Coordinates of N, CA and C in Angstrom, one line a residue:
M1 N 60.6 3.7 61.9 CA 59.5 3.1 61.6 C 58.4 3.9 60.8
A2 N 58.5 5.2 60.9 CA 57.6 6.1 60.1 C 57.9 5.9 58.6
A3 N 59.1 5.9 58.4 CA 59.7 5.6 56.9 C 59.3 4.3 56.4
T4 N 59.2 3.3 57.3 CA 58.7 2.0 56.8 C 57.3 2.1 56.4
N5 N 56.6 2.6 57.4 CA 55.1 2.7 57.1 C 54.9 3.6 55.7
T6 N 55.6 4.7 55.7 CA 55.3 5.5 54.3 C 55.7 4.6 53.3
T7 N 56.7 3.8 53.3 CA 57.3 3.0 52.1 C 56.1 1.8 51.8
F8 N 55.6 1.2 52.8 CA 54.4 0.2 52.7 C 53.2 1.0 52.2
N9 N 52.9 2.2 52.7 CA 51.8 2.9 52.0 C 52.0 3.2 50.7
Q10 N 53.2 3.6 50.3 CA 53.5 3.9 48.9 C 53.4 2.5 48.0
I11 N 53.9 1.4 48.5 CA 53.7 0.3 47.8 C 52.2 -0.1 47.7
A12 N 51.5 0.1 48.8 CA 50.1 -0.4 48.7 C 49.4 0.5 47.8
D13 N 49.6 1.8 47.7 CA 49.1 2.7 46.7 C 49.4 2.3 45.2
A14 N 50.8 2.0 45.1 CA 51.2 1.6 43.8 C 50.5 0.1 43.3
I15 N 50.3 -0.7 44.3 CA 49.6 -1.9 44.0 C 48.0 -1.7 43.7
E16 N 47.5 -0.6 44.3 CA 46.2 -0.3 44.1 C 46.1 0.3 42.8
A17 N 46.9 1.1 42.3 CA 47.0 1.9 41.1 C 47.2 0.8 40.0
I18 N 48.0 -0.2 40.2 CA 48.3 -1.3 39.3 C 46.9 -2.0 39.0
A19 N 46.3 -2.5 40.1 CA 45.2 -3.2 40.1 C 44.1 -2.4 39.3
T20 N 44.0 -1.3 39.6 CA 43.0 -0.4 38.8 C 43.3 -0.2 37.3
G21 N 44.6 -0.2 37.0 CA 45.0 -0.2 35.7 C 44.6 -1.6 35.1
I22 N 44.8 -2.6 35.8 CA 44.4 -4.0 35.2 C 42.9 -4.2 34.9
E23 N 42.1 -3.6 35.9 CA 40.7 -3.7 35.7 C 40.2 -2.8 34.6
G24 N 41.1 -1.6 34.4 CA 40.6 -0.9 33.2 C 40.9 -1.5 31.9
M25 N 42.2 -2.2 31.8 CA 42.5 -3.0 30.7 C 41.7 -4.2 30.4
S26 N 41.3 -4.7 31.6 CA 40.3 -5.9 31.4 C 39.0 -5.7 30.7
V27 N 38.5 -4.4 31.0 CA 37.4 -3.8 30.5 C 37.6 -3.6 29.0
E28 N 38.7 -2.8 28.7 CA 39.0 -2.8 27.2 C 39.1 -3.9 26.6
L29 N 39.9 -4.9 27.2 CA 40.1 -6.2 26.4 C 38.7 -6.9 26.2
A30 N 37.9 -6.8 27.1 CA 36.4 -7.4 26.9 C 35.8 -6.7 25.6
E31 N 35.9 -5.3 25.5 CA 35.6 -4.6 24.4 C 36.1 -5.0 23.1
V32 N 37.3 -5.3 23.3 CA 38.0 -5.7 21.9 C 37.7 -7.2 21.5
V33 N 37.5 -7.9 22.4 CA 37.0 -9.3 22.1 C 35.5 -9.2 21.4
H34 N 34.8 -8.5 22.1 CA 33.4 -8.3 21.6 C 33.6 -7.5 20.2
N35 N 34.2 -6.6 19.8 CA 34.4 -6.1 18.4 C 35.0 -7.0 17.5
T36 N 36.1 -7.9 18.0 CA 36.4 -9.0 17.2 C 35.4 -10.0 16.8
V37 N 34.5 -10.4 17.7 CA 33.5 -11.3 17.5 C 32.5 -10.6 16.5
T38 N 32.2 -9.4 16.5 CA 31.2 -8.8 15.7 C 31.7 -8.6 14.3
I39 N 33.1 -8.3 14.2 CA 33.8 -8.2 13.0 C 33.8 -9.5 12.2
N40 N 34.2 -10.5 13.0 CA 34.2 -11.9 12.4 C 32.9 -12.4 12.0
K41 N 31.7 -12.1 12.6 CA 30.4 -12.4 12.1 C 30.1 -11.6 10.9
A42 N 30.5 -10.3 10.8 CA 30.3 -9.6 9.7 C 31.0 -10.1 8.5
V43 N 32.4 -10.5 8.7 CA 33.1 -11.2 7.7 C 32.4 -12.4 7.1
D44 N 31.9 -13.2 8.0 CA 31.3 -14.4 7.6 C 30.2 -14.2 6.8
E45 N 29.2 -13.1 7.2 CA 28.1 -12.7 6.4 C 28.5 -12.2 5.0
I46 N 29.6 -11.4 4.9 CA 30.1 -11.0 3.6 C 30.5 -12.2 2.7
A47 N 31.2 -13.0 3.5 CA 31.6 -14.3 2.6 C 30.5 -15.1 2.1
A48 N 29.4 -15.2 2.9 CA 28.2 -15.9 2.5 C 27.4 -15.2 1.2
V49 N 27.6 -13.9 1.3 CA 26.9 -13.1 0.5 C 27.8 -13.2 -0.9
S50 N 29.0 -13.3 -0.8 CA 29.9 -13.3 -1.8 C 29.7 -14.7 -2.6
E51 N 29.6 -15.8 -1.8 CA 29.3 -17.2 -2.2 C 28.0 -17.2 -3.1
Q52 N 27.0 -16.7 -2.5 CA 25.7 -16.6 -3.2 C 25.7 -15.9 -4.5
S53 N 26.6 -14.8 -4.4 CA 26.7 -13.9 -5.7 C 27.4 -14.8 -6.7
A54 N 28.5 -15.3 -6.2 CA 29.4 -16.3 -7.2 C 28.5 -17.3 -7.9
A55 N 27.6 -18.0 -6.9 CA 26.7 -19.0 -7.3 C 25.7 -18.5 -8.4
G56 N 25.2 -17.3 -8.2 CA 24.2 -16.6 -9.0 C 24.8 -16.2 -10.4
I57 N 26.1 -15.9 -10.3 CA 26.8 -15.4 -11.5 C 27.0 -16.7 -12.5
Q58 N 27.3 -17.8 -11.8 CA 27.4 -19.2 -12.4 C 26.4 -19.5 -13.1
E59 N 25.1 -19.3 -12.3 CA 23.9 -19.9 -12.9 C 23.6 -18.9 -14.0
T60 N 23.7 -17.6 -14.0 CA 23.4 -16.7 -15.1 C 24.3 -17.0 -16.3
S61 N 25.6 -17.3 -16.1 CA 26.5 -17.6 -17.2 C 25.9 -18.9 -17.8
A62 N 25.5 -19.9 -17.0 CA 25.0 -21.2 -17.7 C 23.8 -21.0 -18.5
T63 N 23.0 -20.1 -18.1 CA 21.7 -19.7 -18.7 C 22.0 -19.1 -20.0
I64 N 22.9 -18.2 -19.9 CA 23.4 -17.5 -21.3 C 23.9 -18.5 -22.2
E65 N 24.6 -19.4 -21.7 CA 25.4 -20.4 -22.8 C 24.1 -21.2 -23.4
Q66 N 23.2 -21.5 -22.4 CA 22.1 -22.3 -22.9 C 21.3 -21.5 -23.9
T67 N 20.9 -20.3 -23.6 CA 20.3 -19.4 -24.6 C 21.0 -19.3 -25.8
A68 N 22.4 -19.1 -25.8 CA 23.1 -19.1 -27.1 C 23.0 -20.4 -27.8
S69 N 23.1 -21.4 -27.1 CA 23.2 -22.7 -28.0 C 21.6 -22.9 -28.5
S70 N 20.7 -22.4 -27.7 CA 19.4 -22.5 -28.2 C 19.0 -21.7 -29.5
M71 N 19.7 -20.5 -29.4 CA 19.6 -19.5 -30.5 C 20.3 -19.9 -31.6
A72 N 21.4 -20.6 -31.5 CA 22.2 -21.3 -32.6 C 21.4 -22.4 -33.3
E73 N 20.7 -23.2 -32.5 CA 19.7 -24.2 -33.0 C 18.6 -23.7 -33.7
I74 N 18.0 -22.5 -33.3 CA 16.9 -21.9 -34.0 C 17.4 -21.3 -35.3
K75 N 18.5 -20.8 -35.3 CA 19.1 -20.2 -36.6 C 19.4 -21.4 -37.6
H76 N 20.0 -22.4 -36.9 CA 20.2 -23.6 -38.0 C 18.9 -24.0 -38.5
S77 N 17.8 -24.2 -37.7 CA 16.4 -24.6 -38.1 C 15.9 -23.8 -39.1
A78 N 16.0 -22.4 -38.9 CA 15.5 -21.4 -39.8 C 16.1 -21.5 -41.0
E79 N 17.4 -21.6 -41.1 CA 18.2 -21.7 -42.4 C 17.7 -23.0 -43.2
H80 N 17.5 -24.0 -42.4 CA 17.0 -25.3 -43.1 C 15.7 -25.2 -43.7
L81 N 14.9 -24.6 -42.8 CA 13.4 -24.2 -43.3 C 13.5 -23.4 -44.6
A82 N 14.4 -22.3 -44.6 CA 14.4 -21.6 -45.6 C 14.8 -22.3 -46.9
E83 N 15.9 -23.2 -46.9 CA 16.3 -24.1 -48.0 C 15.1 -25.0 -48.4
M84 N 14.4 -25.6 -47.4 CA 13.3 -26.4 -47.8 C 12.1 -25.5 -48.5
S85 N 12.0 -24.3 -48.1 CA 11.1 -23.5 -48.9 C 11.5 -23.2 -50.3
E86 N 12.7 -22.9 -50.3 CA 13.2 -22.5 -51.8 C 13.1 -23.9 -52.6
Q87 N 13.4 -25.0 -52.1 CA 13.3 -26.2 -52.8 C 11.7 -26.5 -53.2
L88 N 10.9 -26.2 -52.2 CA 9.4 -26.4 -52.6 C 8.9 -25.3 -53.4
N89 N 9.4 -24.2 -53.3 CA 9.0 -23.1 -54.6 C 9.5 -23.6 -55.9
A90 N 10.8 -24.1 -55.9 CA 11.4 -24.7 -57.1 C 10.5 -25.8 -57.7
L91 N 10.1 -26.6 -57.0 CA 9.1 -27.8 -57.3 C 7.8 -27.3 -57.8
I92 N 7.2 -26.3 -57.0 CA 6.0 -25.8 -57.6 C 6.2 -25.2 -58.9
R93 N 7.2 -24.3 -59.1 CA 7.3 -23.8 -60.5 C 7.5 -24.7 -61.5
Q94 N 7.9 -25.9 -61.2 CA 8.0 -27.1 -62.4 C 6.7 -27.4 -62.7
F95 N 5.8 -27.3 -61.9 CA 4.4 -27.8 -62.2 C 3.4 -26.6 -62.7
K96 N 3.9 -25.5 -62.6 CA 3.0 -24.4 -63.3 C 2.9 -24.5 -64.6
L97 N 1.6 -24.2 -65.3 CA 1.5 -24.6 -66.6 C 1.8 -23.2 -67.3

């Protein structure tokens, strides 16, 4: 009978040790879940910043293209104005005495 009691006590101790281990794992698992949630939030924030940066880059690119187009128009207008100026000077020379 004493051997049976000893065996049951050993089993009870083993069950208690397992329960303690499970409790410890449960706490660690809760920490892992918390850390995973925190990491997911950080990744979402990084993704949002990346999207904003991409949008900013696209806007900047569009602005640069518009500026280049405007500069080309200004160049064309300046060249046309220079031609008109030359023609006007030629006409003025014709009327000089």
